[in-house]
mmCIF file of C-alpha atoms in Angstrom:
data_model
loop_
_atom_site.group_PDB
_atom_site.id
_atom_site.type_symbol
_atom_site.label_atom_id
_atom_site.label_comp_id
_atom_site.label_asym_id
_atom_site.label_seq_id
_atom_site.Cartn_x
_atom_site.Cartn_y
_atom_site.Cartn_z
ATOM 1 C CA UNK A 108 54.971 -13.355 -68.976
ATOM 2 C CA UNK A 109 52.569 -11.246 -67.365
ATOM 3 C CA UNK A 110 52.967 -11.107 -63.463
ATOM 4 C CA UNK A 111 50.052 -12.774 -61.552
ATOM 5 C CA UNK A 112 47.847 -10.062 -59.944
ATOM 6 C CA UNK A 113 46.201 -10.637 -56.547
ATOM 7 C CA UNK A 114 42.544 -11.400 -56.132
ATOM 8 C CA UNK A 115 40.985 -9.021 -54.078
ATOM 9 C CA UNK A 116 37.688 -9.839 -52.689
ATOM 10 C CA UNK A 117 34.810 -7.330 -51.320
ATOM 11 C CA UNK A 118 31.946 -7.769 -49.641
ATOM 12 C CA UNK A 119 30.412 -4.634 -51.293
ATOM 13 C CA UNK A 120 27.126 -5.221 -52.974
ATOM 14 C CA UNK A 121 24.383 -3.351 -54.364
ATOM 15 C CA UNK A 122 21.891 -5.772 -53.114
ATOM 16 C CA UNK A 123 19.410 -4.493 -50.309
ATOM 17 C CA UNK A 124 20.198 -6.423 -47.071
ATOM 18 C CA UNK A 125 18.190 -6.711 -43.856
ATOM 19 C CA UNK A 126 19.423 -4.046 -41.181
ATOM 20 C CA UNK A 127 21.008 -5.958 -38.283
ATOM 21 C CA UNK A 128 19.492 -4.725 -34.876
ATOM 22 C CA UNK A 129 20.525 -5.199 -31.112
ATOM 23 C CA UNK A 130 17.943 -7.796 -29.767
ATOM 24 C CA UNK A 131 16.834 -7.101 -26.244
ATOM 25 C CA UNK A 132 17.251 -10.081 -24.217
ATOM 26 C CA UNK A 133 13.881 -11.368 -22.504
ATOM 27 C CA UNK A 134 13.837 -10.623 -18.879
ATOM 28 C CA UNK A 135 13.306 -13.111 -16.178
ATOM 29 C CA UNK A 136 9.930 -14.623 -15.865
ATOM 30 C CA UNK A 137 8.555 -13.765 -12.085
ATOM 31 C CA UNK A 138 6.111 -16.057 -10.519
ATOM 32 C CA UNK A 139 4.109 -14.120 -7.873
ATOM 33 C CA UNK A 140 1.600 -15.479 -5.265
ATOM 34 C CA UNK A 141 -1.288 -13.407 -3.822
ATOM 35 C CA UNK A 142 -2.535 -15.285 -0.633
ATOM 36 C CA UNK A 143 -5.923 -14.332 0.985
ATOM 37 C CA UNK A 144 -5.067 -12.025 3.946
ATOM 38 C CA UNK A 145 -6.142 -13.797 7.278
ATOM 39 C CA UNK A 146 -5.027 -10.908 9.595
ATOM 40 C CA UNK A 147 -7.429 -9.530 12.083
ATOM 41 C CA UNK A 148 -9.944 -7.210 10.137
ATOM 42 C CA UNK A 149 -7.684 -7.138 7.171
ATOM 43 C CA UNK A 150 -9.827 -6.502 4.043
ATOM 44 C CA UNK A 151 -7.278 -5.378 1.596
ATOM 45 C CA UNK A 152 -5.846 -7.224 -1.297
ATOM 46 C CA UNK A 153 -2.166 -6.297 -2.651
ATOM 47 C CA UNK A 154 -2.813 -6.560 -6.596
ATOM 48 C CA UNK A 155 -6.302 -5.848 -8.291
ATOM 49 C CA UNK A 156 -7.235 -7.769 -11.332
ATOM 50 C CA UNK A 157 -5.839 -4.872 -13.679
ATOM 51 C CA UNK A 158 -2.537 -4.928 -12.125
ATOM 52 C CA UNK A 159 -2.338 -8.722 -12.502
ATOM 53 C CA UNK A 160 -3.490 -8.295 -16.174
ATOM 54 C CA UNK A 161 -0.496 -6.109 -16.677
ATOM 55 C CA UNK A 162 1.988 -8.643 -15.134
ATOM 56 C CA UNK A 163 0.655 -11.540 -16.956
ATOM 57 C CA UNK A 164 0.837 -9.645 -20.360
ATOM 58 C CA UNK A 165 4.338 -8.991 -19.467
ATOM 59 C CA UNK A 166 5.074 -12.603 -19.451
ATOM 60 C CA UNK A 167 4.829 -12.978 -15.569
ATOM 61 C CA UNK A 168 3.016 -15.948 -13.994
ATOM 62 C CA UNK A 169 0.297 -15.066 -11.085
ATOM 63 C CA UNK A 170 -1.344 -17.175 -8.701
ATOM 64 C CA UNK A 171 -4.281 -15.967 -6.533
ATOM 65 C CA UNK A 172 -5.644 -17.546 -3.533
ATOM 66 C CA UNK A 173 -9.286 -18.467 -3.699
ATOM 67 C CA UNK A 174 -11.469 -15.220 -2.729
ATOM 68 C CA UNK A 175 -8.222 -13.221 -1.980
ATOM 69 C CA UNK A 176 -9.914 -10.287 -3.368
ATOM 70 C CA UNK A 177 -13.434 -10.971 -2.170
ATOM 71 C CA UNK A 178 -13.162 -8.705 0.942
ATOM 72 C CA UNK A 179 -12.020 -5.747 -1.662
ATOM 73 C CA UNK A 180 -15.038 -6.580 -4.007
ATOM 74 C CA UNK A 181 -13.002 -8.408 -6.363
ATOM 75 C CA UNK A 182 -13.825 -11.911 -7.731
ATOM 76 C CA UNK A 183 -12.321 -15.225 -8.668
ATOM 77 C CA UNK A 184 -13.577 -14.594 -12.050
ATOM 78 C CA UNK A 185 -12.213 -11.186 -12.710
ATOM 79 C CA UNK A 186 -8.885 -12.263 -11.675
ATOM 80 C CA UNK A 187 -9.004 -15.517 -13.968
ATOM 81 C CA UNK A 188 -9.982 -13.111 -16.708
ATOM 82 C CA UNK A 189 -7.026 -10.997 -16.138
ATOM 83 C CA UNK A 190 -4.821 -14.219 -16.459
ATOM 84 C CA UNK A 191 -4.307 -15.606 -13.020
ATOM 85 C CA UNK A 192 -4.301 -18.904 -11.891
ATOM 86 C CA UNK A 193 -7.024 -19.474 -8.996
ATOM 87 C CA UNK A 194 -5.983 -22.048 -6.503
ATOM 88 C CA UNK A 195 -8.022 -23.287 -3.290
ATOM 89 C CA UNK A 196 -4.973 -24.519 -1.402
ATOM 90 C CA UNK A 197 -3.251 -22.026 0.498
ATOM 91 C CA UNK A 198 0.133 -23.893 0.805
ATOM 92 C CA UNK A 199 0.339 -23.840 -2.944
ATOM 93 C CA UNK A 200 -0.042 -20.344 -3.372
ATOM 94 C CA UNK A 201 2.610 -19.793 -0.559
ATOM 95 C CA UNK A 202 5.100 -21.679 -2.712
ATOM 96 C CA UNK A 203 5.599 -18.770 -5.060
ATOM 97 C CA UNK A 204 8.893 -17.318 -5.044
ATOM 98 C CA UNK A 205 7.321 -13.877 -4.718
ATOM 99 C CA UNK A 206 4.664 -13.222 -2.456
ATOM 100 C CA UNK A 207 2.756 -10.003 -2.646
ATOM 101 C CA UNK A 208 0.792 -9.156 0.486
ATOM 102 C CA UNK A 209 -1.307 -6.175 2.027
ATOM 103 C CA UNK A 210 -0.649 -6.893 5.563
ATOM 104 C CA UNK A 211 2.503 -8.271 7.471
ATOM 105 C CA UNK A 212 3.098 -12.227 7.385
ATOM 106 C CA UNK A 213 1.264 -13.563 10.541
ATOM 107 C CA UNK A 214 2.625 -16.643 12.566
ATOM 108 C CA UNK A 215 0.287 -19.160 11.154
ATOM 109 C CA UNK A 216 1.996 -18.495 7.609
ATOM 110 C CA UNK A 217 5.491 -18.758 9.151
ATOM 111 C CA UNK A 218 5.658 -22.581 8.471
ATOM 112 C CA UNK A 219 4.439 -22.223 4.802
ATOM 113 C CA UNK A 220 7.179 -20.006 3.793
ATOM 114 C CA UNK A 221 9.773 -21.258 1.380
ATOM 115 C CA UNK A 222 13.594 -21.023 1.678
ATOM 116 C CA UNK A 223 14.945 -17.807 -0.101
ATOM 117 C CA UNK A 224 11.655 -16.679 -0.740
ATOM 118 C CA UNK A 225 10.758 -12.784 -1.495
ATOM 119 C CA UNK A 226 7.990 -11.108 0.214
ATOM 120 C CA UNK A 227 6.701 -7.618 -0.665
ATOM 121 C CA UNK A 228 4.247 -6.255 1.948
ATOM 122 C CA UNK A 229 4.208 -3.981 5.057
ATOM 123 C CA UNK A 230 6.722 -5.320 7.801
ATOM 124 C CA UNK A 231 5.727 -3.122 11.125
ATOM 125 C CA UNK A 232 9.280 -4.175 12.376
ATOM 126 C CA UNK A 233 8.805 -2.626 15.822
ATOM 127 C CA UNK A 234 5.605 -4.879 16.493
ATOM 128 C CA UNK A 235 7.203 -7.927 15.284
ATOM 129 C CA UNK A 236 8.213 -10.524 17.948
ATOM 130 C CA UNK A 237 11.835 -11.703 18.121
ATOM 131 C CA UNK A 238 10.725 -15.286 17.200
ATOM 132 C CA UNK A 239 9.116 -14.328 14.285
ATOM 133 C CA UNK A 240 11.974 -12.628 12.690
ATOM 134 C CA UNK A 241 14.448 -15.255 13.422
ATOM 135 C CA UNK A 242 12.026 -17.843 11.917
ATOM 136 C CA UNK A 243 12.044 -15.368 8.757
ATOM 137 C CA UNK A 244 15.908 -15.099 8.835
ATOM 138 C CA UNK A 245 16.428 -18.997 9.345
ATOM 139 C CA UNK A 246 14.553 -19.214 5.814
ATOM 140 C CA UNK A 247 16.694 -16.345 4.205
ATOM 141 C CA UNK A 248 13.425 -14.450 3.426
ATOM 142 C CA UNK A 249 13.923 -11.075 1.587
ATOM 143 C CA UNK A 250 11.493 -8.982 2.853
ATOM 144 C CA UNK A 251 10.667 -5.718 0.804
ATOM 145 C CA UNK A 252 9.085 -3.327 3.149
ATOM 146 C CA UNK A 253 6.227 -0.848 1.739
ATOM 147 C CA UNK A 254 6.817 1.526 4.388
ATOM 148 C CA UNK A 255 10.511 1.793 3.836
ATOM 149 C CA UNK A 256 10.146 2.008 -0.022
ATOM 150 C CA UNK A 257 11.900 5.295 -1.189
ATOM 151 C CA UNK A 258 11.658 6.711 -4.613
ATOM 152 C CA UNK A 259 14.224 8.868 -6.491
ATOM 153 C CA UNK A 260 12.988 12.313 -4.577
ATOM 154 C CA UNK A 261 13.825 10.665 -1.171
ATOM 155 C CA UNK A 262 9.967 10.302 -0.297
ATOM 156 C CA UNK A 263 7.887 7.293 0.563
ATOM 157 C CA UNK A 264 5.352 7.020 -2.043
ATOM 158 C CA UNK A 265 3.174 4.172 -0.593
ATOM 159 C CA UNK A 266 3.267 5.547 2.690
ATOM 160 C CA UNK A 267 2.196 9.087 1.428
ATOM 161 C CA UNK A 268 -0.833 7.546 -0.398
ATOM 162 C CA UNK A 269 -2.087 5.699 2.686
ATOM 163 C CA UNK A 270 -1.438 9.113 4.724
ATOM 164 C CA UNK A 271 -3.244 10.873 1.674
ATOM 165 C CA UNK A 272 -6.513 8.500 2.239
ATOM 166 C CA UNK A 273 -6.385 8.539 5.880
ATOM 167 C CA UNK A 274 -6.392 12.349 6.042
ATOM 168 C CA UNK A 275 -9.205 12.603 3.364
ATOM 169 C CA UNK A 276 -11.098 10.008 5.170
ATOM 170 C CA UNK A 277 -10.721 11.617 8.809
ATOM 171 C CA UNK A 278 -13.191 14.560 8.192
ATOM 172 C CA UNK A 279 -15.737 12.319 6.370
ATOM 173 C CA UNK A 280 -15.625 9.984 9.458
ATOM 174 C CA UNK A 281 -16.085 13.246 11.713
ATOM 175 C CA UNK A 282 -19.012 14.547 10.002
ATOM 176 C CA UNK A 283 -20.564 11.134 10.297
ATOM 177 C CA UNK A 284 -20.186 10.892 14.063
ATOM 178 C CA UNK A 285 -21.200 14.702 14.726
ATOM 179 C CA UNK A 286 -24.289 14.021 13.122
ATOM 180 C CA UNK A 287 -27.626 13.269 15.202
ATOM 181 C CA UNK A 288 -27.956 9.935 13.349
ATOM 182 C CA UNK A 289 -24.956 8.547 15.091
ATOM 183 C CA UNK A 290 -26.304 10.163 18.417
ATOM 184 C CA UNK A 291 -23.905 12.921 17.932
ATOM 185 C CA UNK A 292 -24.152 16.546 18.550
ATOM 186 C CA UNK A 293 -26.294 16.937 15.407
ATOM 187 C CA UNK A 294 -24.070 19.752 13.512
ATOM 188 C CA UNK A 295 -22.519 20.029 10.157
ATOM 189 C CA UNK A 296 -19.101 20.810 9.846
ATOM 190 C CA UNK A 297 -19.761 24.216 8.263
ATOM 191 C CA UNK A 298 -20.266 26.005 4.979
ATOM 192 C CA UNK A 299 -23.677 27.213 6.058
ATOM 193 C CA UNK A 300 -24.045 31.169 5.739
ATOM 194 C CA UNK A 301 -24.888 33.268 8.886
ATOM 195 C CA UNK A 302 -24.063 29.887 11.046
ATOM 196 C CA UNK A 303 -20.416 29.815 12.728
ATOM 197 C CA UNK A 304 -18.364 27.194 11.350
ATOM 198 C CA UNK A 305 -17.452 24.013 13.003
ATOM 199 C CA UNK A 306 -13.906 24.277 15.013
ATOM 200 C CA UNK A 307 -11.507 21.374 14.086
ATOM 201 C CA UNK A 308 -8.352 20.945 16.044
ATOM 202 C CA UNK A 309 -5.209 19.003 14.048
ATOM 203 C CA UNK A 310 -2.483 17.840 15.636
ATOM 204 C CA UNK A 311 0.563 17.173 13.346
ATOM 205 C CA UNK A 312 1.214 19.030 10.123
ATOM 206 C CA UNK A 313 2.516 16.011 8.025
ATOM 207 C CA UNK A 314 0.639 14.266 5.033
ATOM 208 C CA UNK A 315 -2.264 13.297 7.015
ATOM 209 C CA UNK A 316 -2.577 16.897 8.601
ATOM 210 C CA UNK A 317 -2.268 18.323 5.288
ATOM 211 C CA UNK A 318 -5.077 16.234 3.677
ATOM 212 C CA UNK A 319 -7.179 16.474 6.932
ATOM 213 C CA UNK A 320 -6.996 20.206 6.674
ATOM 214 C CA UNK A 321 -7.932 20.378 3.054
ATOM 215 C CA UNK A 322 -10.778 18.354 3.695
ATOM 216 C CA UNK A 323 -11.988 20.282 6.723
ATOM 217 C CA UNK A 324 -11.533 23.581 4.748
ATOM 218 C CA UNK A 325 -13.358 22.526 1.697
ATOM 219 C CA UNK A 326 -16.356 21.534 4.058
ATOM 220 C CA UNK A 327 -16.404 24.945 5.755
ATOM 221 C CA UNK A 328 -14.752 24.288 9.016
ATOM 222 C CA UNK A 329 -12.495 26.557 11.074
ATOM 223 C CA UNK A 330 -9.160 24.727 11.221
ATOM 224 C CA UNK A 331 -6.474 25.133 13.870
ATOM 225 C CA UNK A 332 -3.076 23.149 13.028
ATOM 226 C CA UNK A 333 -0.508 22.322 15.494
ATOM 227 C CA UNK A 334 2.859 20.944 15.049
ATOM 228 C CA UNK A 335 6.618 21.572 16.794
ATOM 229 C CA UNK A 336 7.905 21.314 13.524
ATOM 230 C CA UNK A 337 7.953 24.829 12.002
ATOM 231 C CA UNK A 338 9.080 24.047 8.641
ATOM 232 C CA UNK A 339 6.121 21.656 8.607
ATOM 233 C CA UNK A 340 3.540 24.680 9.483
ATOM 234 C CA UNK A 341 5.183 26.646 6.554
ATOM 235 C CA UNK A 342 5.190 23.663 3.927
ATOM 236 C CA UNK A 343 1.498 23.036 4.885
ATOM 237 C CA UNK A 344 0.366 26.533 4.072
ATOM 238 C CA UNK A 345 2.571 26.425 1.030
ATOM 239 C CA UNK A 346 0.957 23.380 -0.152
ATOM 240 C CA UNK A 347 -2.526 24.538 0.621
ATOM 241 C CA UNK A 348 -1.940 27.809 -1.216
ATOM 242 C CA UNK A 349 -3.585 29.742 1.749
ATOM 243 C CA UNK A 350 -2.993 31.166 5.293
ATOM 244 C CA UNK A 351 -4.093 28.785 8.111
ATOM 245 C CA UNK A 352 -3.964 29.187 11.991
ATOM 246 C CA UNK A 353 -1.198 27.425 12.938
ATOM 247 C CA UNK A 354 0.806 27.098 16.472
ATOM 248 C CA UNK A 355 3.589 25.097 17.804
ATOM 249 C CA UNK A 356 2.582 22.433 20.610
ATOM 250 C CA UNK A 357 2.332 24.730 23.732
ATOM 251 C CA UNK A 358 0.218 22.847 26.323
ATOM 252 C CA UNK A 359 -1.652 25.884 27.598
ATOM 253 C CA UNK A 360 -2.599 26.835 23.888
ATOM 254 C CA UNK A 361 -3.410 23.427 22.860
ATOM 255 C CA UNK A 362 -5.733 22.796 25.903
ATOM 256 C CA UNK A 363 -7.510 26.369 25.251
ATOM 257 C CA UNK A 364 -8.203 25.095 21.722
ATOM 258 C CA UNK A 365 -9.371 21.865 22.582
ATOM 259 C CA UNK A 366 -11.952 23.239 24.919
ATOM 260 C CA UNK A 367 -14.004 24.815 22.254
ATOM 261 C CA UNK A 368 -13.764 22.424 19.470
ATOM 262 C CA UNK A 369 -16.001 19.842 17.952
ATOM 263 C CA UNK A 370 -13.266 17.668 16.156
ATOM 264 C CA UNK A 371 -9.833 16.928 17.369
ATOM 265 C CA UNK A 372 -7.635 14.948 15.001
ATOM 266 C CA UNK A 373 -4.025 13.177 16.217
ATOM 267 C CA UNK A 374 -1.557 12.970 13.146
ATOM 268 C CA UNK A 375 1.553 12.946 15.054
ATOM 269 C CA UNK A 376 4.123 10.653 13.849
ATOM 270 C CA UNK A 377 7.623 9.623 15.037
ATOM 271 C CA UNK A 378 10.131 7.971 12.768
ATOM 272 C CA UNK A 379 11.810 6.220 15.772
ATOM 273 C CA UNK A 380 8.889 4.595 17.604
ATOM 274 C CA UNK A 381 6.085 5.775 19.581
ATOM 275 C CA UNK A 382 3.997 8.765 18.706
ATOM 276 C CA UNK A 383 4.218 11.499 21.384
ATOM 277 C CA UNK A 384 1.370 11.876 23.750
ATOM 278 C CA UNK A 385 0.437 15.473 23.735
ATOM 279 C CA UNK A 386 -3.159 15.538 24.990
ATOM 280 C CA UNK A 387 -3.575 14.567 28.385
ATOM 281 C CA UNK A 388 -6.637 12.916 30.193
ATOM 282 C CA UNK A 389 -7.197 16.058 31.867
ATOM 283 C CA UNK A 390 -7.272 18.046 28.508
ATOM 284 C CA UNK A 391 -9.962 15.499 27.285
ATOM 285 C CA UNK A 392 -11.954 15.652 30.394
ATOM 286 C CA UNK A 393 -12.255 19.924 29.594
ATOM 287 C CA UNK A 394 -13.674 19.091 25.847
ATOM 288 C CA UNK A 395 -17.256 19.815 24.919
ATOM 289 C CA UNK A 396 -19.805 16.809 25.564
ATOM 290 C CA UNK A 397 -20.354 15.196 22.386
ATOM 291 C CA UNK A 398 -17.411 16.243 20.656
ATOM 292 C CA UNK A 399 -15.197 13.703 18.925
ATOM 293 C CA UNK A 400 -11.520 12.624 18.785
ATOM 294 C CA UNK A 401 -9.882 10.611 16.021
ATOM 295 C CA UNK A 402 -6.510 9.540 16.517
ATOM 296 C CA UNK A 403 -4.856 8.477 13.430
ATOM 297 C CA UNK A 404 -1.632 7.826 15.200
ATOM 298 C CA UNK A 405 -3.174 4.938 17.231
ATOM 299 C CA UNK A 406 -1.268 2.472 15.276
ATOM 300 C CA UNK A 407 2.030 4.097 16.782
ATOM 301 C CA UNK A 408 0.428 4.387 20.379
ATOM 302 C CA UNK A 409 -1.568 7.519 19.774
ATOM 303 C CA UNK A 410 -1.269 11.368 20.646
ATOM 304 C CA UNK A 411 -4.337 11.400 23.086
ATOM 305 C CA UNK A 412 -3.485 9.674 26.531
ATOM 306 C CA UNK A 413 -7.186 8.534 26.538
ATOM 307 C CA UNK A 414 -6.913 6.762 23.062
ATOM 308 C CA UNK A 415 -7.476 2.688 22.830
ATOM 309 C CA UNK A 416 -7.262 0.448 20.095
ATOM 310 C CA UNK A 417 -10.945 -0.072 18.595
ATOM 311 C CA UNK A 418 -12.162 -2.552 15.918
ATOM 312 C CA UNK A 419 -14.205 -1.924 12.729
ATOM 313 C CA UNK A 420 -17.214 -3.868 14.574
ATOM 314 C CA UNK A 421 -16.992 -1.505 17.707
ATOM 315 C CA UNK A 422 -14.972 1.560 16.434
ATOM 316 C CA UNK A 423 -16.006 3.920 18.691
ATOM 317 C CA UNK A 424 -16.054 4.340 22.525
ATOM 318 C CA UNK A 425 -17.189 7.435 24.978
ATOM 319 C CA UNK A 426 -14.858 8.778 27.748
ATOM 320 C CA UNK A 427 -15.486 11.959 29.672
ATOM 321 C CA UNK A 428 -18.463 12.555 27.405
ATOM 322 C CA UNK A 429 -16.034 12.779 24.176
ATOM 323 C CA UNK A 430 -16.477 10.233 21.315
ATOM 324 C CA UNK A 431 -13.035 8.530 20.503
ATOM 325 C CA UNK A 432 -12.599 7.070 16.953
#
């Protein structure tokens, strides 16, 4: 009698089968609200229609308050075509789990904030009142601050971008107020053969100072840069790819250069609070009549003793015959 042989089963087959691949799990769907900014003279919007389109195409939901982008020349129609939902009730857009803003949360919006909400915006912590912070803490708000966002290289990309814009705009504004059209001295910044260039003093060799220097040199001006950080002065020259006149902040030298300049730019910053005041009222009084001061650091107190906060409606004032912007 033949012995029973075991039956061996195998899954081997010559039949072509589908390849099994790892399926990437779907990410969480985000609901982002973009309220219209109501802060004083705030005309920006945090997300433009193109950015909204990218978010919507990736499966996220975006709610935009009516006319949120109007001051930045973006219509509700453009946002709607990008896939956003347009709402007319501010309270409704403020219910979104994530809020994206171009300005800090104002006191009027504190009652509209939701529990455990996430807000992506500038914070300006040093300017906030204690009560303001306490109310946000009570609602367990997660606040992501633009000015504190750092990338893998250790830099602050959003702050850098804003500083580049400010530095580039400075010299264009200076040229505008030096023109006779704005009751200025009626001079150009430079670049005219046979005519001495306009003299520009820039206080601060950071990102604002670097881009102000770039634009001033491109316009043909003679530029002198002051900063107490020698490393920054060296880095500025390396980034520009050329030698420029630089000096540490020695009061006697600074006062001498300010006496003969047409444009003075304040671009000093302080990571720990107020910007240092390095130009006294006496120095300003000794400047040429009709010259212009542009204090970019005014939001942190300003580098010039005579600097004051102004508005877009009235951006300048005159003190000691010097235009202050």
